[in-house]
Coordinates of C-alpha atoms in Angstrom, one line a residue:
X1 CA -46.5 -20.3 -25.9
X2 CA -47.2 -24.2 -24.2
X3 CA -45.7 -25.0 -21.3
X4 CA -43.3 -27.8 -20.2
X5 CA -44.3 -30.8 -18.2
X6 CA -42.8 -29.0 -14.7
X7 CA -44.7 -26.0 -13.4
X8 CA -43.9 -22.2 -13.5
X9 CA -43.3 -19.1 -11.3
X10 CA -41.1 -17.3 -12.7
X11 CA -44.2 -14.6 -13.8
X12 CA -41.8 -13.8 -17.0
X13 CA -41.8 -16.7 -18.7
X14 CA -45.9 -16.6 -19.5
X15 CA -46.7 -12.9 -18.5
X16 CA -45.7 -9.3 -19.8
X17 CA -44.3 -7.0 -17.9
X18 CA -46.5 -3.0 -17.1
X19 CA -44.0 -1.0 -18.5
X20 CA -45.4 2.8 -18.4
X21 CA -46.7 2.4 -20.9
X22 CA -50.2 1.8 -19.3
X23 CA -52.0 0.4 -22.8
X24 CA -48.8 -2.1 -23.5
X25 CA -50.2 -5.7 -24.4
X26 CA -49.5 -8.3 -22.5
X27 CA -49.0 -11.8 -23.3
X28 CA -51.8 -13.5 -24.8
X29 CA -53.8 -16.8 -24.4
X30 CA -56.9 -17.9 -25.7
X31 CA -58.8 -18.6 -23.0
X32 CA -57.0 -17.0 -19.3
X33 CA -58.6 -19.1 -15.7
X34 CA -58.2 -17.3 -12.4
X35 CA -57.6 -19.9 -10.0
X36 CA -56.2 -23.6 -9.7
X37 CA -58.3 -24.6 -7.8
X38 CA -62.0 -27.4 -8.1
X39 CA -62.9 -25.6 -11.6
X40 CA -60.2 -24.2 -12.3
X41 CA -58.1 -27.9 -13.3
X42 CA -61.1 -29.4 -15.1
X43 CA -61.4 -26.2 -17.2
X44 CA -57.9 -26.3 -18.1
X45 CA -58.2 -29.8 -18.7
X46 CA -61.5 -29.8 -20.4
X47 CA -60.7 -26.5 -22.6
X48 CA -57.4 -27.8 -24.2
X49 CA -58.1 -30.8 -25.2
X50 CA -58.7 -28.4 -28.4
X51 CA -55.0 -27.9 -29.6
X52 CA -56.0 -25.0 -31.6
X53 CA -56.6 -23.0 -28.6
X54 CA -54.2 -21.5 -25.8
X55 CA -54.8 -22.0 -22.8
X56 CA -53.5 -20.2 -19.7
X57 CA -54.0 -21.7 -16.0
X58 CA -52.8 -19.5 -12.9
X59 CA -53.2 -20.7 -9.2
X60 CA -52.0 -18.4 -5.7
X61 CA -50.8 -21.1 -4.3
X62 CA -48.2 -23.4 -5.5
X63 CA -48.0 -27.3 -7.1
X64 CA -50.2 -30.1 -4.8
X65 CA -47.4 -33.4 -5.8
X66 CA -44.8 -32.8 -2.5
X67 CA -48.2 -31.8 -0.1
X68 CA -48.3 -35.1 2.0
X69 CA -51.5 -33.2 3.9
X70 CA -52.7 -32.9 -0.5
X71 CA -52.5 -37.1 -0.4
X72 CA -53.2 -38.5 3.0
X73 CA -56.8 -39.0 3.4
X74 CA -57.2 -38.9 7.6
X75 CA -54.1 -36.4 7.1
X76 CA -56.3 -33.5 5.8
X77 CA -57.9 -32.0 8.9
X78 CA -53.9 -31.2 9.1
X79 CA -53.9 -29.0 6.5
X80 CA -56.1 -26.3 7.5
X81 CA -54.4 -22.9 8.6
X82 CA -51.3 -23.9 7.5
X83 CA -49.6 -22.7 3.5
X84 CA -52.3 -24.7 2.0
X85 CA -55.1 -22.7 3.2
X86 CA -56.4 -19.6 2.6
X87 CA -57.1 -18.6 5.5
X88 CA -60.1 -16.9 5.5
X89 CA -61.7 -15.5 8.7
X90 CA -65.4 -14.7 9.4
X91 CA -65.9 -11.3 11.0
X92 CA -67.7 -12.2 14.5
X93 CA -71.1 -13.4 14.7
X94 CA -73.3 -11.9 16.9
X95 CA -75.6 -14.4 17.6
X96 CA -72.8 -16.8 17.6
X97 CA -70.9 -14.8 21.3
X98 CA -69.6 -12.9 18.9
X99 CA -66.9 -15.8 17.3
X100 CA -65.3 -15.9 14.1
X101 CA -65.1 -18.4 12.4
X102 CA -62.3 -20.5 10.1
X103 CA -63.5 -20.0 7.0
X104 CA -60.6 -22.5 5.5
X105 CA -60.0 -22.6 1.8
X106 CA -57.6 -23.9 -0.9
X107 CA -54.9 -22.4 -1.6
X108 CA -53.0 -24.9 -3.9
X109 CA -53.8 -26.5 -7.4
X110 CA -56.4 -28.1 -6.7
X111 CA -58.0 -25.7 -4.7
X112 CA -60.5 -26.9 -1.8
X113 CA -60.3 -31.0 -3.3
X114 CA -56.9 -31.3 -2.1
X115 CA -56.9 -30.1 1.9
X116 CA -60.6 -31.3 2.0
X117 CA -62.5 -34.5 3.8
X118 CA -62.9 -36.3 0.5
X119 CA -66.6 -36.6 0.7
X120 CA -67.9 -37.2 -3.3
X121 CA -71.8 -36.9 -3.2
X122 CA -74.4 -35.2 -6.1
X123 CA -76.7 -34.1 -3.3
X124 CA -80.7 -33.5 -3.9
X125 CA -81.8 -34.3 -7.4
X126 CA -83.6 -31.3 -6.3
X127 CA -81.0 -29.2 -5.3
X128 CA -81.5 -28.5 -9.3
X129 CA -84.5 -28.3 -10.1
X130 CA -85.3 -26.0 -7.5
X131 CA -82.1 -24.1 -9.1
X132 CA -84.0 -23.9 -12.5
X133 CA -86.8 -22.2 -10.4
X134 CA -84.2 -19.5 -9.9
X135 CA -83.4 -19.1 -12.9
X136 CA -80.5 -21.4 -13.8
X137 CA -82.5 -22.2 -17.1
X138 CA -80.4 -25.8 -18.8
X139 CA -79.0 -26.7 -14.9
X140 CA -81.8 -29.4 -14.2
X141 CA -81.1 -32.7 -12.6
X142 CA -80.9 -34.2 -16.0
X143 CA -78.8 -31.4 -17.3
X144 CA -76.6 -31.7 -15.0
X145 CA -76.1 -35.6 -14.9
X146 CA -74.4 -36.6 -17.9
X147 CA -71.8 -34.4 -16.1
X148 CA -71.3 -36.3 -12.6
X149 CA -70.8 -39.0 -14.9
X150 CA -68.5 -38.0 -17.2
X151 CA -66.1 -36.4 -14.3
X152 CA -66.1 -39.7 -12.4
X153 CA -64.0 -42.7 -12.2
X154 CA -65.7 -44.8 -9.7
X155 CA -64.1 -48.4 -8.6
X156 CA -67.0 -51.0 -6.8
X157 CA -65.6 -51.7 -3.6
X158 CA -67.5 -55.8 -3.6
X159 CA -67.7 -55.0 1.0
X160 CA -70.8 -52.2 -0.6
X161 CA -73.4 -53.6 -2.6
X162 CA -75.5 -51.1 -2.5
X163 CA -72.8 -48.6 -3.9
X164 CA -73.9 -49.6 -7.5
X165 CA -71.6 -48.4 -10.8
X166 CA -75.0 -47.9 -12.2
X167 CA -75.4 -44.7 -9.9
X168 CA -72.2 -43.4 -11.3
X169 CA -69.2 -42.4 -14.1
X170 CA -67.1 -45.5 -14.4
X171 CA -64.8 -43.8 -17.1
X172 CA -64.2 -40.5 -15.6
X173 CA -60.6 -39.1 -14.2
X174 CA -61.7 -38.3 -10.8
X175 CA -61.5 -41.3 -9.3
X176 CA -63.7 -42.3 -6.1
X177 CA -64.9 -45.4 -3.9
X178 CA -65.3 -46.9 -0.5
X179 CA -61.3 -47.3 1.3
X180 CA -61.4 -51.1 2.2
X181 CA -59.8 -49.9 6.0
X182 CA -63.5 -49.2 7.3
X183 CA -64.4 -47.2 10.2
X184 CA -65.1 -49.0 13.1
X185 CA -68.4 -47.6 14.3
X186 CA -69.5 -46.6 10.9
X187 CA -72.4 -49.7 9.9
X188 CA -73.0 -49.8 13.8
X189 CA -73.9 -45.7 13.3
X190 CA -76.1 -46.5 10.4
X191 CA -77.9 -49.4 12.5
X192 CA -78.7 -47.0 15.0
X193 CA -79.9 -44.6 12.8
X194 CA -81.9 -47.0 11.8
X195 CA -83.7 -47.8 15.5
X196 CA -84.3 -44.2 15.0
X197 CA -86.4 -44.4 12.3
X198 CA -84.1 -43.3 9.0
X199 CA -84.1 -45.7 6.4
X200 CA -79.6 -47.1 5.7
X201 CA -79.5 -47.1 2.1
X202 CA -77.2 -47.8 -0.1
X203 CA -75.7 -45.0 -2.2
X204 CA -76.7 -41.0 -1.4
X205 CA -75.7 -40.5 -5.2
X206 CA -78.5 -42.4 -6.3
X207 CA -81.0 -40.9 -8.6
X208 CA -83.9 -42.0 -5.9
X209 CA -82.3 -39.0 -3.7
X210 CA -80.0 -38.9 -0.6
X211 CA -82.4 -38.8 2.3
X212 CA -81.7 -41.7 4.9
X213 CA -78.4 -42.9 5.8
X214 CA -75.1 -44.4 4.5
X215 CA -71.6 -44.3 4.2
X216 CA -70.1 -41.9 1.9
X217 CA -68.3 -42.3 -1.6
X218 CA -64.9 -41.1 -1.3
X219 CA -62.6 -39.0 -3.5
X220 CA -60.2 -41.7 -3.2
X221 CA -57.4 -43.3 -6.3
X222 CA -57.9 -46.5 -4.7
X223 CA -54.5 -46.7 -3.6
X224 CA -54.9 -45.1 -0.7
X225 CA -54.4 -41.6 -1.9
X226 CA -56.6 -38.9 -2.0
X227 CA -57.6 -38.0 -6.1
X228 CA -58.3 -34.9 -6.0
X229 CA -59.0 -32.4 -9.5
X230 CA -55.4 -31.5 -9.2
X231 CA -54.1 -35.2 -10.3
X232 CA -56.9 -36.5 -11.7
X233 CA -57.9 -33.4 -14.4
X234 CA -53.7 -32.5 -14.6
X235 CA -52.0 -35.5 -15.7
X236 CA -48.5 -35.8 -16.7
X237 CA -50.2 -36.0 -20.3
X238 CA -52.2 -33.1 -19.6
X239 CA -49.9 -30.8 -18.6
X240 CA -47.2 -31.5 -21.1
X241 CA -49.9 -30.2 -23.7
X242 CA -48.1 -27.6 -25.6
X243 CA -51.1 -25.3 -25.9
X244 CA -51.2 -25.7 -21.8
X245 CA -49.2 -23.3 -19.3
X246 CA -50.5 -23.5 -15.9
X247 CA -48.8 -20.8 -13.4
X248 CA -48.6 -21.1 -9.7
X249 CA -47.4 -19.1 -7.0
X250 CA -48.9 -15.9 -8.8
X251 CA -51.5 -13.6 -7.4
X252 CA -54.1 -12.2 -9.2
X253 CA -54.6 -9.0 -8.5
X254 CA -57.1 -7.4 -10.8
X255 CA -59.0 -8.4 -14.6
X256 CA -58.2 -5.6 -16.4
X257 CA -61.2 -4.3 -19.2
X258 CA -61.8 -2.2 -22.5
X259 CA -64.9 -0.6 -23.0
X260 CA -63.8 0.7 -26.5
X261 CA -67.4 -0.3 -27.3
X262 CA -69.1 0.7 -24.9
X263 CA -69.8 -2.1 -22.5
X264 CA -67.1 -3.3 -20.6
X265 CA -65.3 -6.3 -22.0
X266 CA -62.7 -8.3 -20.2
X267 CA -59.2 -8.4 -21.1
X268 CA -57.1 -9.8 -19.8
X269 CA -55.7 -9.9 -15.8
X270 CA -53.0 -8.4 -13.6
X271 CA -50.7 -10.4 -11.6
X272 CA -48.0 -10.4 -9.5
X273 CA -45.8 -12.3 -7.2
X274 CA -46.4 -9.9 -4.0
X275 CA -48.2 -6.1 -3.0
X276 CA -44.5 -4.6 -3.9
X277 CA -43.2 -6.5 -6.5
X278 CA -43.4 -5.8 -10.1
X279 CA -46.6 -5.6 -12.0
X280 CA -47.7 -8.3 -14.9
X281 CA -50.0 -8.4 -17.7
X282 CA -51.2 -12.0 -19.3
X283 CA -54.4 -11.6 -22.1
X284 CA -57.3 -13.1 -22.8
X285 CA -58.1 -13.0 -26.8
X286 CA -61.2 -15.2 -25.9
X287 CA -62.4 -14.9 -22.5
X288 CA -61.1 -14.5 -18.6
X289 CA -62.9 -17.3 -16.8
X290 CA -63.1 -16.6 -12.8
X291 CA -63.0 -20.0 -10.4
X292 CA -61.2 -18.4 -7.4
X293 CA -64.7 -19.6 -4.5
X294 CA -67.2 -18.4 -3.2
X295 CA -64.5 -15.9 -1.2
X296 CA -61.8 -15.1 -3.8
X297 CA -64.0 -14.4 -7.4
X298 CA -66.4 -12.0 -5.4
X299 CA -63.0 -10.6 -3.6
X300 CA -61.5 -9.8 -7.1
X301 CA -64.8 -9.1 -9.1
X302 CA -64.9 -6.6 -6.4
X303 CA -61.5 -4.8 -6.8
X304 CA -61.7 -5.3 -10.3
X305 CA -64.9 -2.6 -10.1
X306 CA -68.0 -5.1 -10.4
X307 CA -70.5 -4.6 -7.8
X308 CA -72.4 -2.8 -5.7
X309 CA -71.1 1.3 -7.0
X310 CA -71.8 2.5 -2.9
X311 CA -69.8 0.1 -1.7
X312 CA -66.9 0.5 -4.6
X313 CA -67.2 4.0 -4.2
X314 CA -67.0 4.3 -0.5
X315 CA -64.0 2.4 -1.1
X316 CA -62.7 4.2 -3.9
X317 CA -62.7 2.0 -6.6
X318 CA -63.2 2.7 -10.3
X319 CA -66.5 1.3 -11.1
X320 CA -66.6 -0.7 -14.3
X321 CA -70.1 -2.2 -14.0
X322 CA -72.3 -1.7 -10.8
X323 CA -74.1 -5.5 -10.3
X324 CA -75.6 -4.9 -6.6
X325 CA -75.5 -8.7 -6.1
X326 CA -71.9 -9.7 -6.2
X327 CA -71.3 -10.9 -2.7
X328 CA -74.5 -11.3 -1.7
X329 CA -76.7 -14.6 -0.6
X330 CA -73.2 -16.4 0.6
X331 CA -74.2 -20.0 1.9
X332 CA -72.9 -22.0 4.1
X333 CA -73.3 -24.5 5.7
X334 CA -73.5 -24.2 9.6
X335 CA -74.1 -26.4 12.5
X336 CA -75.2 -26.7 16.4
X337 CA -71.3 -27.6 17.0
X338 CA -69.3 -31.1 18.4
X339 CA -71.4 -33.1 20.4
X340 CA -68.5 -35.8 21.3
X341 CA -70.0 -39.3 23.3
X342 CA -67.2 -41.3 25.3
X343 CA -66.4 -44.6 22.8
X344 CA -65.0 -47.7 24.6
X345 CA -61.3 -48.5 23.6
X346 CA -60.7 -49.9 20.1
X347 CA -64.2 -48.3 18.1
X348 CA -62.3 -45.6 17.3
X349 CA -59.0 -43.6 15.3
X350 CA -58.4 -41.8 18.5
X351 CA -55.4 -44.1 19.4
X352 CA -53.7 -42.2 16.2
X353 CA -53.0 -39.0 18.5
X354 CA -50.3 -41.0 20.0
X355 CA -47.0 -40.3 18.8
X356 CA -46.1 -44.1 18.2
X357 CA -48.9 -45.3 16.8
X358 CA -49.4 -42.3 14.7
X359 CA -46.4 -42.7 13.5
X360 CA -46.6 -47.0 12.7
X361 CA -49.7 -46.4 10.3
X362 CA -48.3 -43.5 8.9
X363 CA -45.3 -45.2 8.1
X364 CA -47.9 -48.4 7.2
X365 CA -49.6 -45.6 4.4
X366 CA -46.2 -45.0 2.8
X367 CA -44.6 -48.4 2.6
X368 CA -48.3 -50.3 1.2
X369 CA -51.0 -47.4 0.8
X370 CA -52.6 -49.4 3.2
X371 CA -53.7 -49.2 7.5
X372 CA -55.9 -46.4 9.0
X373 CA -54.5 -43.8 7.1
X374 CA -56.8 -44.1 4.3
X375 CA -59.9 -44.3 5.7
X376 CA -62.5 -41.4 5.7
X377 CA -62.2 -38.6 8.8
X378 CA -66.0 -38.8 8.2
X379 CA -67.5 -42.1 6.9
X380 CA -70.7 -41.8 7.0
X381 CA -73.8 -39.6 7.7
X382 CA -77.3 -39.2 7.8
X383 CA -79.8 -36.8 5.8
X384 CA -83.3 -36.2 7.4
X385 CA -86.2 -34.3 7.4
X386 CA -87.6 -32.2 9.9
X387 CA -91.0 -33.0 9.3
X388 CA -90.6 -37.1 9.2
X389 CA -93.3 -38.2 11.1
X390 CA -91.2 -41.2 12.1
X391 CA -88.3 -39.3 13.4
X392 CA -88.5 -37.9 17.5
X393 CA -87.4 -34.9 17.7
X394 CA -89.1 -32.9 20.2
X395 CA -88.6 -34.1 24.6
X396 CA -90.1 -34.6 27.6
X397 CA -89.2 -30.8 28.2
X398 CA -89.9 -28.9 25.5
X399 CA -91.6 -30.6 23.6
X400 CA -91.4 -29.8 19.8
X401 CA -90.0 -26.7 17.9
X402 CA -92.3 -25.6 14.8
X403 CA -89.9 -24.9 11.8
X404 CA -90.3 -24.2 8.4
X405 CA -89.9 -26.3 5.2
X406 CA -87.0 -25.2 4.1
X407 CA -85.9 -28.2 1.9
X408 CA -85.2 -28.1 -2.2
X409 CA -88.2 -30.4 -2.6
X410 CA -90.3 -33.0 -0.5
X411 CA -87.2 -35.8 -1.4
X412 CA -84.5 -32.8 -0.1
X413 CA -83.6 -33.1 3.4
X414 CA -82.8 -30.0 5.5
X415 CA -80.7 -31.3 7.8
X416 CA -77.6 -33.8 8.0
X417 CA -75.8 -35.8 11.0
X418 CA -72.5 -35.9 9.8
X419 CA -70.1 -38.0 12.6
X420 CA -66.8 -39.0 13.1
X421 CA -65.3 -42.0 14.2
X422 CA -62.7 -39.9 16.5
X423 CA -62.7 -36.8 18.9
X424 CA -62.1 -34.2 16.3
X425 CA -62.0 -31.1 18.8
X426 CA -62.3 -28.0 16.7
X427 CA -60.2 -26.7 14.9
X428 CA -58.3 -24.4 17.6
X429 CA -56.3 -27.5 18.7
X430 CA -56.1 -30.9 18.4
X431 CA -57.8 -33.1 20.4
X432 CA -56.8 -34.0 24.6
X433 CA -55.4 -37.4 24.0
X434 CA -55.8 -40.5 26.2
X435 CA -59.9 -39.8 25.5
X436 CA -62.1 -42.3 22.9
X437 CA -65.3 -41.0 21.6
X438 CA -67.1 -40.3 18.5
X439 CA -68.0 -37.0 17.0
X440 CA -70.9 -36.0 15.6
X441 CA -72.4 -32.7 14.0
X442 CA -75.8 -31.8 13.2
X443 CA -76.7 -28.6 10.5
X444 CA -78.7 -26.7 8.8
X445 CA -77.9 -27.7 4.9
X446 CA -80.8 -25.5 3.6
X447 CA -80.2 -22.3 6.0
X448 CA -83.1 -19.8 5.0
X449 CA -80.2 -16.4 5.4
X450 CA -77.3 -16.1 3.1
X451 CA -74.4 -13.8 4.0
X452 CA -71.8 -11.3 2.3
X453 CA -68.1 -11.4 1.2
X454 CA -67.6 -7.7 1.1
X455 CA -64.2 -5.6 1.0
X456 CA -62.8 -4.2 3.5
X457 CA -60.0 -2.7 1.0
X458 CA -60.2 -1.8 -2.4
X459 CA -56.5 -4.2 -2.7
X460 CA -56.9 -8.0 -3.4
X461 CA -54.5 -8.1 -0.4
X462 CA -56.7 -7.4 2.3
X463 CA -58.8 -10.1 3.1
X464 CA -62.5 -9.9 2.5
X465 CA -65.3 -9.6 5.0
X466 CA -66.9 -12.5 4.8
X467 CA -70.4 -12.4 7.1
X468 CA -72.2 -15.9 6.7
X469 CA -74.7 -14.5 8.9
X470 CA -75.5 -17.1 11.0
X471 CA -78.9 -17.5 12.7
X472 CA -80.5 -14.5 11.5
X473 CA -83.2 -16.7 10.9
X474 CA -84.4 -17.9 14.2
X475 CA -86.0 -21.3 11.8
X476 CA -82.2 -22.1 11.3
X477 CA -81.2 -22.5 14.5
X478 CA -84.0 -24.5 15.6
X479 CA -83.6 -26.8 12.8
X480 CA -79.9 -27.7 13.8
X481 CA -81.5 -27.8 17.8
X482 CA -83.9 -30.4 15.9
X483 CA -80.5 -32.4 15.0
X484 CA -78.4 -31.8 18.5
X485 CA -82.0 -34.0 20.1
X486 CA -81.7 -36.5 17.2
X487 CA -78.1 -36.5 18.3
X488 CA -78.7 -37.1 21.4
X489 CA -80.8 -39.9 20.8
X490 CA -78.6 -41.5 18.8
X491 CA -76.1 -42.4 21.0
X492 CA -78.8 -43.9 23.4
X493 CA -79.9 -46.4 20.9
X494 CA -79.5 -49.7 21.6
X495 CA -77.1 -50.4 19.2
X496 CA -74.2 -47.7 20.1
X497 CA -74.8 -49.9 23.8
X498 CA -71.7 -51.2 24.6
X499 CA -69.2 -49.6 22.3
X500 CA -69.8 -46.0 23.9
X501 CA -69.9 -45.2 27.7
X502 CA -72.3 -42.2 28.3
X503 CA -73.4 -41.0 32.1
X504 CA -76.8 -41.5 32.9
X505 CA -77.4 -37.6 32.7
X506 CA -74.1 -35.4 32.8
X507 CA -75.3 -31.1 33.2
X508 CA -71.5 -30.1 34.2
X509 CA -71.6 -27.9 30.8
X510 CA -67.8 -27.6 30.8
X511 CA -66.8 -31.3 30.1
X512 CA -65.6 -32.1 26.6
X513 CA -68.3 -35.2 26.9
X514 CA -71.2 -32.4 27.3
X515 CA -74.1 -32.2 25.7
X516 CA -72.4 -36.2 24.6
X517 CA -73.8 -37.2 28.6
X518 CA -77.3 -35.0 28.6
X519 CA -80.1 -37.2 28.8
X520 CA -82.2 -35.5 25.4
X521 CA -85.6 -35.7 27.8
X522 CA -83.8 -33.8 30.4
X523 CA -82.1 -31.5 28.3
X524 CA -83.7 -28.1 27.6
X525 CA -83.9 -26.0 24.8
X526 CA -82.2 -23.4 26.4
X527 CA -79.1 -25.1 27.3
X528 CA -78.9 -26.6 23.5
X529 CA -79.5 -23.1 22.6
X530 CA -76.6 -21.6 24.6
X531 CA -74.5 -24.3 23.3
X532 CA -75.4 -23.6 20.0
X533 CA -74.8 -20.1 20.2
X534 CA -71.3 -20.6 21.6
X535 CA -70.3 -23.9 19.4
X536 CA -71.6 -23.6 16.1
X537 CA -68.9 -23.1 13.3
X538 CA -69.5 -23.9 9.3
X539 CA -68.8 -26.9 7.6
X540 CA -66.5 -25.4 5.0
X541 CA -68.9 -25.0 2.8
X542 CA -69.8 -21.9 1.3
X543 CA -71.9 -21.0 -2.2
X544 CA -73.6 -18.6 -4.4
X545 CA -71.7 -14.9 -3.5
X546 CA -71.7 -14.8 -7.2
X547 CA -74.6 -16.7 -8.4
X548 CA -76.9 -17.7 -11.5
X549 CA -80.5 -15.8 -11.8
X550 CA -82.5 -14.7 -14.4
X551 CA -81.6 -11.0 -14.6
X552 CA -78.8 -9.0 -13.0
X553 CA -81.1 -7.7 -10.2
X554 CA -81.4 -11.8 -9.4
X555 CA -77.8 -13.0 -9.8
X556 CA -74.4 -12.2 -11.0
X557 CA -74.0 -14.4 -13.6
X558 CA -76.5 -15.9 -16.3
X559 CA -77.5 -19.6 -17.1
X560 CA -74.1 -18.7 -19.2
X561 CA -71.9 -18.1 -16.7
X562 CA -71.3 -14.9 -18.1
X563 CA -71.1 -11.7 -16.2
X564 CA -74.6 -9.8 -16.5
X565 CA -73.8 -6.6 -18.4
X566 CA -69.1 -7.8 -19.6
X567 CA -68.2 -9.1 -22.2
X568 CA -65.8 -12.4 -22.0
X569 CA -66.2 -12.9 -18.3
X570 CA -67.6 -16.3 -16.8
X571 CA -67.5 -17.4 -13.5
X572 CA -67.2 -21.1 -13.1
X573 CA -66.9 -22.3 -9.3
X574 CA -69.3 -23.0 -6.5
X575 CA -70.3 -19.0 -6.3
X576 CA -72.3 -19.5 -9.2
X577 CA -74.6 -21.9 -7.7
X578 CA -77.2 -20.1 -7.2
X579 CA -79.2 -21.7 -4.0
X580 CA -77.2 -23.5 -1.5
X581 CA -77.1 -27.6 -1.9
X582 CA -78.4 -30.5 0.3
X583 CA -75.1 -31.8 0.7
X584 CA -71.2 -31.7 0.4
X585 CA -70.8 -29.8 -3.3
X586 CA -67.3 -31.1 -4.1
X587 CA -68.6 -32.7 -7.0
X588 CA -71.2 -30.1 -7.9
X589 CA -68.5 -28.1 -8.6
X590 CA -66.8 -30.3 -10.5
X591 CA -69.7 -31.0 -12.7
X592 CA -70.7 -27.1 -13.2
X593 CA -67.0 -26.8 -14.5
X594 CA -67.4 -29.5 -17.1
X595 CA -71.0 -28.9 -18.5
X596 CA -69.2 -24.5 -18.4
X597 CA -66.5 -26.2 -20.6
X598 CA -69.4 -27.8 -23.3
X599 CA -70.3 -24.5 -22.8
X600 CA -68.0 -22.3 -23.6
X601 CA -66.6 -25.2 -26.8
X602 CA -70.2 -25.0 -28.3
X603 CA -70.0 -21.2 -28.4
X604 CA -66.4 -21.9 -29.8
X605 CA -67.6 -23.7 -32.6
X606 CA -70.3 -21.6 -33.9

């Protein structure tokens, strides 16, 4: 039942057609993995290490191998809104000028790890202690730390002595490090943060946590290209295992169940090429493992009959198991909108928007694996707390905005200030040419209120309704507003003089450099709130829509990631996070998948 070096897209090669006999069995595997993304690739690789089990990995997108924008580090924004992206959109957000947010998710082997910003971050150790408090026994920091180490193949860079090998795994398959190409303004921004009372730290991945300003570790392979989970975990030798089959361009329509024992049991998947194409089946002797992501997983569970009975009944979906929390408490990090500050020539990567310069840099990358195209689009950040008395968040006009402490613990941040050494624009189109600037965003990383993923129809082919429910909590917009005030002070530090070219105080809100040109002591809270309302955007870190909990009343899966009340079904991806993490989640997803593989293997060995 094995695969060759190639990926399979002809369904007849790995699945069985659905005939008139509805009970006809499909082709069997021990484990069937629904989704070849960040978690799915890890599971497929680890479970197929046992030659005595068969594994089928199914991905709706194609192979990552010949896709330029899954390899080119600085080119990742070009992958958004293409065939590499599921192109989900939120419903209109009433507290953000009724705008609809883009929700990019990778639709390619490697999933979002193939199209994200290449940021490797273990987040705050306190995040995982919070998970335990929320019912995820066995998922504390010391429990998950070995899996961060197991997955990572960190390569030190002498330019960054604070990024120490002891804070990382060094022999894992997923390559990380810091590119030789240094952003022109990265060091200056860290020093500017110090000027404002934010400590510079050597590594965001230290056991001490991520409070402070630093350079990000990158998921780069050391040769100038991205290291995704697809090319790190599904190497040619892994793909040649006779017990591993990898299918691409295959839509998973629903989970198949048997209830012969009185309890629903997942026994396989129904798959197809498209809505009107013939249907096929694949069966799982041991387990179906859903790894479709924080949007795709609740969507698949719901159309398969697992979810709130009232919602399923309304759309005519047969209820297999009434699980009220499917699609609930969907969290994403939300930013107040891009703050763009005018920069002097030579300090940014904006010159690459010139076709000739961009082509030259691309050719250099292609021939040598070096140059600006190897850089991180977001090279660094500051993680801070709104209750830090060393940092000024107030203004002469507005005083202080009171906020509640929602951080995971006393060493955990509640704001991330993330910067880009270029004018990013937004996902609606490219930024204007001929200008130079840096873009900085402030985001609430522990939002108080979650959103939902619900069905539009009972079909997998109709995208679900994604509602991040931004700013339902007054506290969330206040946290973002304080972050915005921090940014306006950051760009006006002594360190940034000579780099940035700001106006004394600008009031033209139609200018791309507003509010970057606004004086933090003259801009009002109302002006900031209006800007947030009209320019907020998610940071593409959705989690928790099928979260772990102690009971079915508080979660969708138990601490072993098994779906409550259903046999033979687990969920392994960002949707199982009990709460949002204090940073960029890709490394956490990989560690969760590594731990899940060990949980599954341990049960098999019994």
